[in-house]
Amino acid sequence: MAFENRQLFDDIAKSALKNYGWENDDETSLIVLSENATYLIKNKKTGAKDGVLRISRPGYHTLSELKSEMLWLNQINDYTPLIVANPIPGLDGEDIQVVKGSDGKDYFCVVTEFLEGHEPDENDETQMEKQFSYLGETTAYLHRQTEIWNGTNQIDRIHWDYDTIIGKNAAWGSWEDFPMSENEKELGRRASDIIYHRLLRYGKTEDNYGLIHADLRLSNLLLEGDQIKVIDFDDCGFGWHLHDLASALSFIEDKPNVEYLVNAWLDGYRKVLPFSDTDFMEIDTFITMRRLQLTAWLASHKDSDPVKELSVGWMDGTDFLLERFIRMFG
């Protein structure tokens, strides 16, 4: 979804500073408009980066869902070697601030710590395998933490299953809304049917399903020396652990080096947790399902500039993946 009124969110960001007592000393600058509007908060005099503000668009997350995300974030720093950006409470002690926009709607605002570090270079193929090993290891630490944490029963987040990923209640809309031919739609339907039945057989167990990041790719890692930092838990919810592997390959599922990246991810993951042969057999199922999910995402965000660029040649790569998947399992 595009943000039709940029000024509305700029004004909300400025108003949100009052909830932290920063209205006189700090200013906000837009980082990105996506599912949310994200702003950097800087001190006007010193230039110090005091935090990152995320404004959720109305209807994207409930207050309960956002509180659940904050609850998990506060646990990760305590029980893993990873670093995440902890929420900064407002003057009232609450992690989530409600700001009324000029349109009369309430907007949920969260400020988190600013984390130093650099994103891995996704165009540096010589470093990609090493970085995917980081991704696998990072993901396993999160999976292990959620397995031993008894607080997951307090979490109110979406369940990323077949129905909400590419089924009738897909959270990002229908993949068939992306411009494609009838033959391509039929390919997608055949692949979807195979995915559905394979997931039924795979099942949901305490070993393969739980609280996941759901978007843990290189763009959501920050590196500072040997320290790994994780950002953007906006899509977190309950799902298959393998969905995190498929998400690591978002938008590059059809690249020739994917096999090597998967192996690197698995090498990193196995440093922390085991990975069974049964899990291994379903890697292509989840990669294909993620590709269809992203096809729906592109269709529902078609007005934004990054999506226009990503959409060029998208169906060529998607057709290749679908045809291969059908040959393997159809």
mmCIF file of C-alpha atoms in Angstrom:
data_model
loop_
_atom_site.group_PDB
_atom_site.id
_atom_site.type_symbol
_atom_site.label_atom_id
_atom_site.label_comp_id
_atom_site.label_asym_id
_atom_site.label_seq_id
_atom_site.Cartn_x
_atom_site.Cartn_y
_atom_site.Cartn_z
ATOM 1 C CA MET A 1 0.000 0.000 0.000
ATOM 2 C CA ALA A 2 1.343 3.429 -0.936
ATOM 3 C CA PHE A 3 1.122 6.276 1.535
ATOM 4 C CA GLU A 4 -1.042 8.818 -0.242
ATOM 5 C CA ASN A 5 -0.474 11.648 2.240
ATOM 6 C CA ARG A 6 3.196 12.008 3.138
ATOM 7 C CA GLN A 7 2.541 15.249 5.057
ATOM 8 C CA LEU A 8 0.115 13.444 7.361
ATOM 9 C CA PHE A 9 2.843 11.082 8.527
ATOM 10 C CA ASP A 10 5.445 13.847 8.785
ATOM 11 C CA ASP A 11 3.090 15.695 11.130
ATOM 12 C CA ILE A 12 2.425 12.571 13.195
ATOM 13 C CA ALA A 13 6.164 11.980 13.533
ATOM 14 C CA LYS A 14 6.669 15.519 14.793
ATOM 15 C CA SER A 15 3.779 15.171 17.257
ATOM 16 C CA ALA A 16 5.086 11.831 18.519
ATOM 17 C CA LEU A 17 8.247 13.532 19.812
ATOM 18 C CA LYS A 18 6.120 15.281 22.456
ATOM 19 C CA ASN A 19 5.279 11.900 23.988
ATOM 20 C CA TYR A 20 8.989 11.455 24.743
ATOM 21 C CA GLY A 21 9.779 15.010 25.808
ATOM 22 C CA TRP A 22 11.944 15.465 22.715
ATOM 23 C CA GLU A 23 9.916 18.071 20.815
ATOM 24 C CA ASN A 24 12.397 20.892 21.530
ATOM 25 C CA ASP A 25 15.675 19.040 21.041
ATOM 26 C CA ASP A 26 15.032 16.510 18.256
ATOM 27 C CA GLU A 27 13.812 16.326 14.693
ATOM 28 C CA THR A 28 12.630 13.493 12.446
ATOM 29 C CA SER A 29 13.615 12.553 8.903
ATOM 30 C CA LEU A 30 11.919 9.904 6.795
ATOM 31 C CA ILE A 31 13.823 6.670 6.185
ATOM 32 C CA VAL A 32 11.257 4.599 4.282
ATOM 33 C CA LEU A 33 7.571 4.268 3.482
ATOM 34 C CA SER A 34 6.478 0.657 3.283
ATOM 35 C CA GLU A 35 3.943 -1.113 5.470
ATOM 36 C CA ASN A 36 4.823 1.604 7.979
ATOM 37 C CA ALA A 37 6.370 5.059 7.918
ATOM 38 C CA THR A 38 9.819 4.884 9.499
ATOM 39 C CA TYR A 39 11.740 7.947 10.688
ATOM 40 C CA LEU A 40 15.178 8.621 12.123
ATOM 41 C CA ILE A 41 15.172 10.782 15.265
ATOM 42 C CA LYS A 42 18.210 13.053 15.616
ATOM 43 C CA ASN A 43 19.276 15.669 18.116
ATOM 44 C CA LYS A 44 19.223 19.064 16.407
ATOM 45 C CA LYS A 45 22.425 20.321 18.061
ATOM 46 C CA THR A 46 24.638 17.258 18.398
ATOM 47 C CA GLY A 47 23.377 15.132 15.529
ATOM 48 C CA ALA A 48 23.129 12.161 17.903
ATOM 49 C CA LYS A 49 20.735 9.481 16.683
ATOM 50 C CA ASP A 50 18.302 9.121 19.549
ATOM 51 C CA GLY A 51 16.079 6.451 18.054
ATOM 52 C CA VAL A 52 13.998 5.137 15.160
ATOM 53 C CA LEU A 53 10.284 5.921 15.001
ATOM 54 C CA ARG A 54 7.864 3.535 13.309
ATOM 55 C CA ILE A 55 4.316 4.711 12.572
ATOM 56 C CA SER A 56 1.933 1.883 11.714
ATOM 57 C CA ARG A 57 -0.727 2.611 9.142
ATOM 58 C CA PRO A 58 -4.240 2.114 10.551
ATOM 59 C CA GLY A 59 -5.485 -1.449 10.390
ATOM 60 C CA TYR A 60 -2.093 -3.052 9.773
ATOM 61 C CA HIS A 61 -1.496 -4.160 13.377
ATOM 62 C CA THR A 62 -3.688 -4.068 16.448
ATOM 63 C CA LEU A 63 -2.440 -2.624 19.730
ATOM 64 C CA SER A 64 -2.315 -6.159 21.152
ATOM 65 C CA GLU A 65 -0.171 -7.366 18.255
ATOM 66 C CA LEU A 66 2.278 -4.501 18.696
ATOM 67 C CA LYS A 67 2.522 -5.135 22.439
ATOM 68 C CA SER A 68 3.336 -8.767 21.645
ATOM 69 C CA GLU A 69 6.149 -7.695 19.322
ATOM 70 C CA MET A 70 7.613 -5.467 22.039
ATOM 71 C CA LEU A 71 7.347 -8.314 24.549
ATOM 72 C CA TRP A 72 9.409 -10.587 22.315
ATOM 73 C CA LEU A 73 12.000 -7.896 21.533
ATOM 74 C CA ASN A 74 12.648 -7.336 25.218
ATOM 75 C CA GLN A 75 13.343 -11.053 25.659
ATOM 76 C CA ILE A 76 15.772 -11.546 22.786
ATOM 77 C CA ASN A 77 18.602 -9.403 24.157
ATOM 78 C CA ASP A 78 18.370 -11.244 27.483
ATOM 79 C CA TYR A 79 18.371 -14.801 26.178
ATOM 80 C CA THR A 80 20.422 -14.839 22.956
ATOM 81 C CA PRO A 81 23.814 -13.470 21.867
ATOM 82 C CA LEU A 82 21.956 -11.325 19.332
ATOM 83 C CA ILE A 83 21.231 -7.642 19.671
ATOM 84 C CA VAL A 84 17.881 -6.145 18.739
ATOM 85 C CA ALA A 85 16.674 -2.576 19.063
ATOM 86 C CA ASN A 86 14.755 -2.383 22.319
ATOM 87 C CA PRO A 87 11.681 -0.156 22.475
ATOM 88 C CA ILE A 88 12.063 3.180 24.264
ATOM 89 C CA PRO A 89 9.076 3.953 26.490
ATOM 90 C CA GLY A 90 7.352 7.316 26.324
ATOM 91 C CA LEU A 91 6.901 9.678 29.249
ATOM 92 C CA ASP A 92 3.964 7.564 30.442
ATOM 93 C CA GLY A 93 6.131 4.423 30.565
ATOM 94 C CA GLU A 94 4.373 2.772 27.599
ATOM 95 C CA ASP A 95 6.297 1.304 24.653
ATOM 96 C CA ILE A 96 3.497 2.131 22.222
ATOM 97 C CA GLN A 97 2.249 5.681 21.887
ATOM 98 C CA VAL A 98 -1.065 6.617 20.276
ATOM 99 C CA VAL A 99 -1.014 9.837 18.230
ATOM 100 C CA LYS A 100 -4.090 11.274 16.549
ATOM 101 C CA GLY A 101 -3.555 12.346 12.965
ATOM 102 C CA SER A 102 -5.082 15.327 11.209
ATOM 103 C CA ASP A 103 -7.491 12.852 9.579
ATOM 104 C CA GLY A 104 -8.932 12.039 13.015
ATOM 105 C CA LYS A 105 -7.519 8.510 13.091
ATOM 106 C CA ASP A 106 -5.326 7.063 15.848
ATOM 107 C CA TYR A 107 -1.816 6.012 14.811
ATOM 108 C CA PHE A 108 0.361 3.617 16.811
ATOM 109 C CA CYS A 109 3.920 4.870 17.213
ATOM 110 C CA VAL A 110 6.936 2.926 18.479
ATOM 111 C CA VAL A 111 10.423 4.315 19.083
ATOM 112 C CA THR A 112 13.310 1.863 19.284
ATOM 113 C CA GLU A 113 16.998 2.341 19.944
ATOM 114 C CA PHE A 114 19.176 3.289 16.986
ATOM 115 C CA LEU A 115 21.633 0.476 16.287
ATOM 116 C CA GLU A 116 25.031 1.191 14.764
ATOM 117 C CA GLY A 117 26.214 -1.149 12.034
ATOM 118 C CA HIS A 118 26.073 -1.728 8.294
ATOM 119 C CA GLU A 119 23.814 -3.870 6.151
ATOM 120 C CA PRO A 120 25.484 -6.754 4.315
ATOM 121 C CA ASP A 121 26.099 -5.948 0.657
ATOM 122 C CA GLU A 122 23.624 -8.095 -1.275
ATOM 123 C CA ASN A 123 25.501 -7.354 -4.514
ATOM 124 C CA ASP A 124 28.802 -8.753 -3.219
ATOM 125 C CA GLU A 125 28.537 -12.370 -4.354
ATOM 126 C CA THR A 126 31.940 -13.253 -2.886
ATOM 127 C CA GLN A 127 30.587 -12.447 0.580
ATOM 128 C CA MET A 128 27.041 -13.775 0.137
ATOM 129 C CA GLU A 129 27.710 -17.303 1.365
ATOM 130 C CA LYS A 130 29.407 -16.021 4.512
ATOM 131 C CA GLN A 131 26.523 -13.648 5.112
ATOM 132 C CA PHE A 132 23.949 -16.397 4.620
ATOM 133 C CA SER A 133 25.781 -18.446 7.211
ATOM 134 C CA TYR A 134 25.256 -15.481 9.567
ATOM 135 C CA LEU A 135 21.583 -15.496 8.629
ATOM 136 C CA GLY A 136 21.188 -19.198 9.370
ATOM 137 C CA GLU A 137 22.939 -18.928 12.721
ATOM 138 C CA THR A 138 20.918 -15.849 13.673
ATOM 139 C CA THR A 139 17.660 -17.564 12.757
ATOM 140 C CA ALA A 140 18.520 -20.615 14.818
ATOM 141 C CA TYR A 141 19.224 -18.482 17.899
ATOM 142 C CA LEU A 142 15.760 -16.957 17.552
ATOM 143 C CA HIS A 143 14.117 -20.351 17.068
ATOM 144 C CA ARG A 144 15.908 -21.742 20.098
ATOM 145 C CA GLN A 145 14.899 -18.780 22.230
ATOM 146 C CA THR A 146 11.220 -19.143 21.350
ATOM 147 C CA GLU A 147 11.331 -22.890 22.026
ATOM 148 C CA ILE A 148 12.536 -22.419 25.611
ATOM 149 C CA TRP A 149 10.613 -19.219 26.394
ATOM 150 C CA ASN A 150 7.318 -19.860 28.133
ATOM 151 C CA GLY A 151 6.077 -16.392 27.196
ATOM 152 C CA THR A 152 5.090 -17.368 23.652
ATOM 153 C CA ASN A 153 1.621 -18.236 24.923
ATOM 154 C CA GLN A 154 1.158 -14.511 25.625
ATOM 155 C CA ILE A 155 1.928 -13.520 22.052
ATOM 156 C CA ASP A 156 -0.891 -12.241 19.849
ATOM 157 C CA ARG A 157 0.409 -12.322 16.270
ATOM 158 C CA ILE A 158 -0.646 -13.665 12.900
ATOM 159 C CA HIS A 159 -0.214 -17.359 12.086
ATOM 160 C CA TRP A 160 1.692 -17.607 8.805
ATOM 161 C CA ASP A 161 0.216 -20.817 7.413
ATOM 162 C CA TYR A 162 -0.949 -21.830 3.951
ATOM 163 C CA ASP A 163 -4.233 -19.941 4.318
ATOM 164 C CA THR A 164 -2.662 -16.595 5.290
ATOM 165 C CA ILE A 165 0.361 -16.897 2.982
ATOM 166 C CA ILE A 166 -1.186 -17.921 -0.361
ATOM 167 C CA GLY A 167 -4.634 -19.285 0.542
ATOM 168 C CA LYS A 168 -8.086 -17.735 0.592
ATOM 169 C CA ASN A 169 -7.227 -15.431 3.498
ATOM 170 C CA ALA A 170 -3.766 -14.392 2.290
ATOM 171 C CA ALA A 171 -2.662 -11.374 4.334
ATOM 172 C CA TRP A 172 -0.958 -9.735 1.344
ATOM 173 C CA GLY A 173 -3.732 -10.450 -1.154
ATOM 174 C CA SER A 174 -3.909 -12.882 -4.046
ATOM 175 C CA TRP A 175 -0.840 -13.725 -6.107
ATOM 176 C CA GLU A 176 -3.173 -13.958 -9.132
ATOM 177 C CA ASP A 177 -3.611 -10.158 -9.021
ATOM 178 C CA PHE A 178 -0.102 -9.729 -10.440
ATOM 179 C CA PRO A 179 -0.140 -9.229 -14.251
ATOM 180 C CA MET A 180 0.289 -12.682 -15.815
ATOM 181 C CA SER A 181 -1.129 -14.948 -18.502
ATOM 182 C CA GLU A 182 -3.768 -17.618 -17.962
ATOM 183 C CA ASN A 183 -1.096 -20.278 -18.499
ATOM 184 C CA GLU A 184 0.982 -18.710 -15.746
ATOM 185 C CA LYS A 185 -2.021 -18.639 -13.419
ATOM 186 C CA GLU A 186 -2.588 -22.322 -14.092
ATOM 187 C CA LEU A 187 1.067 -23.022 -13.250
ATOM 188 C CA GLY A 188 0.614 -21.177 -9.968
ATOM 189 C CA ARG A 189 -2.575 -23.065 -9.135
ATOM 190 C CA ARG A 190 -0.937 -26.431 -9.788
ATOM 191 C CA ALA A 191 2.036 -25.488 -7.621
ATOM 192 C CA SER A 192 -0.264 -24.160 -4.880
ATOM 193 C CA ASP A 193 -2.176 -27.437 -4.802
ATOM 194 C CA ILE A 194 1.067 -29.397 -4.443
ATOM 195 C CA ILE A 195 2.245 -27.050 -1.686
ATOM 196 C CA TYR A 196 -1.044 -27.471 0.178
ATOM 197 C CA HIS A 197 -0.838 -31.258 0.233
ATOM 198 C CA ARG A 198 2.863 -31.323 1.103
ATOM 199 C CA LEU A 199 2.229 -28.996 4.054
ATOM 200 C CA LEU A 200 -0.590 -31.239 5.263
ATOM 201 C CA ARG A 201 1.838 -34.133 5.327
ATOM 202 C CA TYR A 202 4.618 -32.063 6.890
ATOM 203 C CA GLY A 203 2.293 -30.900 9.673
ATOM 204 C CA LYS A 204 2.828 -28.468 12.534
ATOM 205 C CA THR A 205 4.921 -29.729 15.446
ATOM 206 C CA GLU A 206 6.846 -28.115 18.283
ATOM 207 C CA ASP A 207 10.013 -28.921 16.316
ATOM 208 C CA ASN A 208 9.032 -27.254 13.024
ATOM 209 C CA TYR A 209 6.511 -24.543 13.954
ATOM 210 C CA GLY A 210 6.617 -21.626 16.372
ATOM 211 C CA LEU A 211 7.227 -17.896 16.760
ATOM 212 C CA ILE A 212 9.329 -16.666 13.825
ATOM 213 C CA HIS A 213 10.732 -13.409 12.439
ATOM 214 C CA ALA A 214 9.140 -14.154 9.024
ATOM 215 C CA ASP A 215 11.305 -11.656 7.100
ATOM 216 C CA LEU A 216 14.852 -12.436 8.183
ATOM 217 C CA ARG A 217 16.864 -11.545 5.098
ATOM 218 C CA LEU A 218 20.163 -9.712 4.683
ATOM 219 C CA SER A 219 18.504 -6.288 4.560
ATOM 220 C CA ASN A 220 17.264 -6.883 8.122
ATOM 221 C CA LEU A 221 20.702 -7.626 9.570
ATOM 222 C CA LEU A 222 23.237 -5.104 10.798
ATOM 223 C CA LEU A 223 26.866 -6.109 11.231
ATOM 224 C CA GLU A 224 29.354 -4.420 13.538
ATOM 225 C CA GLY A 225 32.560 -6.410 13.730
ATOM 226 C CA ASP A 226 31.537 -9.925 14.775
ATOM 227 C CA GLN A 227 28.318 -8.715 16.383
ATOM 228 C CA ILE A 228 25.028 -9.538 14.655
ATOM 229 C CA LYS A 229 22.074 -7.221 15.105
ATOM 230 C CA VAL A 230 18.528 -7.940 13.922
ATOM 231 C CA ILE A 231 15.963 -5.324 12.897
ATOM 232 C CA ASP A 232 12.404 -5.138 11.538
ATOM 233 C CA PHE A 233 10.214 -7.601 13.430
ATOM 234 C CA ASP A 234 7.114 -6.098 11.823
ATOM 235 C CA ASP A 235 6.101 -9.380 10.137
ATOM 236 C CA CYS A 236 6.831 -11.618 13.112
ATOM 237 C CA GLY A 237 4.233 -14.226 13.969
ATOM 238 C CA PHE A 238 3.739 -17.942 14.292
ATOM 239 C CA GLY A 239 4.811 -20.120 11.410
ATOM 240 C CA TRP A 240 6.984 -22.919 10.160
ATOM 241 C CA HIS A 241 10.682 -22.476 10.885
ATOM 242 C CA LEU A 242 11.330 -23.149 7.203
ATOM 243 C CA HIS A 243 9.438 -19.982 6.323
ATOM 244 C CA ASP A 244 12.394 -18.082 7.773
ATOM 245 C CA LEU A 245 14.751 -19.882 5.378
ATOM 246 C CA ALA A 246 12.512 -19.088 2.415
ATOM 247 C CA SER A 247 12.249 -15.463 3.562
ATOM 248 C CA ALA A 248 16.039 -15.179 3.555
ATOM 249 C CA LEU A 249 15.871 -15.731 -0.221
ATOM 250 C CA SER A 250 13.183 -13.115 -0.842
ATOM 251 C CA PHE A 251 13.333 -11.654 -4.371
ATOM 252 C CA ILE A 252 16.362 -13.789 -5.337
ATOM 253 C CA GLU A 253 14.739 -17.250 -5.339
ATOM 254 C CA ASP A 254 15.514 -17.766 -9.042
ATOM 255 C CA LYS A 255 19.195 -16.776 -8.935
ATOM 256 C CA PRO A 256 21.769 -19.391 -10.004
ATOM 257 C CA ASN A 257 23.619 -19.303 -6.655
ATOM 258 C CA VAL A 258 20.568 -20.116 -4.489
ATOM 259 C CA GLU A 259 21.708 -23.693 -3.853
ATOM 260 C CA TYR A 260 24.982 -22.431 -2.389
ATOM 261 C CA LEU A 261 23.196 -19.815 -0.304
ATOM 262 C CA VAL A 262 20.828 -22.428 1.113
ATOM 263 C CA ASN A 263 23.759 -24.667 2.050
ATOM 264 C CA ALA A 264 25.515 -21.734 3.730
ATOM 265 C CA TRP A 265 22.325 -20.892 5.659
ATOM 266 C CA LEU A 266 22.051 -24.527 6.776
ATOM 267 C CA ASP A 267 25.694 -24.577 7.881
ATOM 268 C CA GLY A 268 25.037 -21.566 10.087
ATOM 269 C CA TYR A 269 21.754 -22.923 11.423
ATOM 270 C CA ARG A 270 23.300 -26.276 12.401
ATOM 271 C CA LYS A 271 25.817 -24.502 14.624
ATOM 272 C CA VAL A 272 22.918 -23.867 17.013
ATOM 273 C CA LEU A 273 20.094 -26.316 16.225
ATOM 274 C CA PRO A 274 19.666 -29.582 14.306
ATOM 275 C CA PHE A 275 18.024 -29.632 10.889
ATOM 276 C CA SER A 276 16.302 -32.891 9.999
ATOM 277 C CA ASP A 277 16.074 -34.748 6.679
ATOM 278 C CA THR A 278 12.300 -34.236 6.790
ATOM 279 C CA ASP A 279 12.848 -30.478 6.980
ATOM 280 C CA PHE A 280 15.381 -30.661 4.159
ATOM 281 C CA MET A 281 12.863 -32.320 1.842
ATOM 282 C CA GLU A 282 10.495 -29.343 2.137
ATOM 283 C CA ILE A 283 12.920 -26.501 1.407
ATOM 284 C CA ASP A 284 11.661 -26.125 -2.173
ATOM 285 C CA THR A 285 8.060 -26.192 -0.951
ATOM 286 C CA PHE A 286 8.659 -23.145 1.220
ATOM 287 C CA ILE A 287 10.773 -21.294 -1.348
ATOM 288 C CA THR A 288 8.024 -21.701 -3.938
ATOM 289 C CA MET A 289 5.315 -20.654 -1.485
ATOM 290 C CA ARG A 290 7.320 -17.551 -0.512
ATOM 291 C CA ARG A 291 7.717 -16.627 -4.194
ATOM 292 C CA LEU A 292 3.954 -16.726 -4.659
ATOM 293 C CA GLN A 293 3.475 -14.705 -1.475
ATOM 294 C CA LEU A 294 5.874 -12.043 -2.762
ATOM 295 C CA THR A 295 4.023 -12.033 -6.087
ATOM 296 C CA ALA A 296 0.911 -11.026 -4.131
ATOM 297 C CA TRP A 297 2.903 -8.382 -2.249
ATOM 298 C CA LEU A 298 4.165 -6.866 -5.502
ATOM 299 C CA ALA A 299 0.624 -6.802 -6.876
ATOM 300 C CA SER A 300 -0.730 -4.955 -3.844
ATOM 301 C CA HIS A 301 2.157 -2.437 -3.775
ATOM 302 C CA LYS A 302 2.423 -1.797 -7.518
ATOM 303 C CA ASP A 303 2.458 1.991 -7.254
ATOM 304 C CA SER A 304 5.728 2.262 -5.346
ATOM 305 C CA ASP A 305 9.003 2.801 -7.210
ATOM 306 C CA PRO A 306 10.931 -0.180 -5.741
ATOM 307 C CA VAL A 307 8.082 -2.510 -6.722
ATOM 308 C CA LYS A 308 8.108 -1.220 -10.298
ATOM 309 C CA GLU A 309 11.786 -2.146 -10.526
ATOM 310 C CA LEU A 310 11.342 -5.545 -8.876
ATOM 311 C CA SER A 311 8.413 -6.383 -11.141
ATOM 312 C CA VAL A 312 10.492 -6.250 -14.312
ATOM 313 C CA GLY A 313 11.075 -9.861 -15.363
ATOM 314 C CA TRP A 314 9.404 -11.148 -12.190
ATOM 315 C CA MET A 315 7.170 -13.660 -13.935
ATOM 316 C CA ASP A 316 10.078 -15.089 -15.956
ATOM 317 C CA GLY A 317 11.813 -16.095 -12.741
ATOM 318 C CA THR A 318 8.541 -17.174 -11.151
ATOM 319 C CA ASP A 319 7.646 -19.403 -14.116
ATOM 320 C CA PHE A 320 11.048 -21.073 -13.871
ATOM 321 C CA LEU A 321 10.537 -21.819 -10.167
ATOM 322 C CA LEU A 322 6.965 -23.060 -10.594
ATOM 323 C CA GLU A 323 7.825 -25.344 -13.511
ATOM 324 C CA ARG A 324 10.782 -26.819 -11.643
ATOM 325 C CA PHE A 325 8.710 -27.373 -8.509
ATOM 326 C CA ILE A 326 5.945 -29.116 -10.470
ATOM 327 C CA ARG A 327 8.515 -31.371 -12.206
ATOM 328 C CA MET A 328 10.001 -32.303 -8.847
ATOM 329 C CA PHE A 329 6.800 -32.988 -6.905
ATOM 330 C CA GLY A 330 3.843 -32.970 -9.297
#
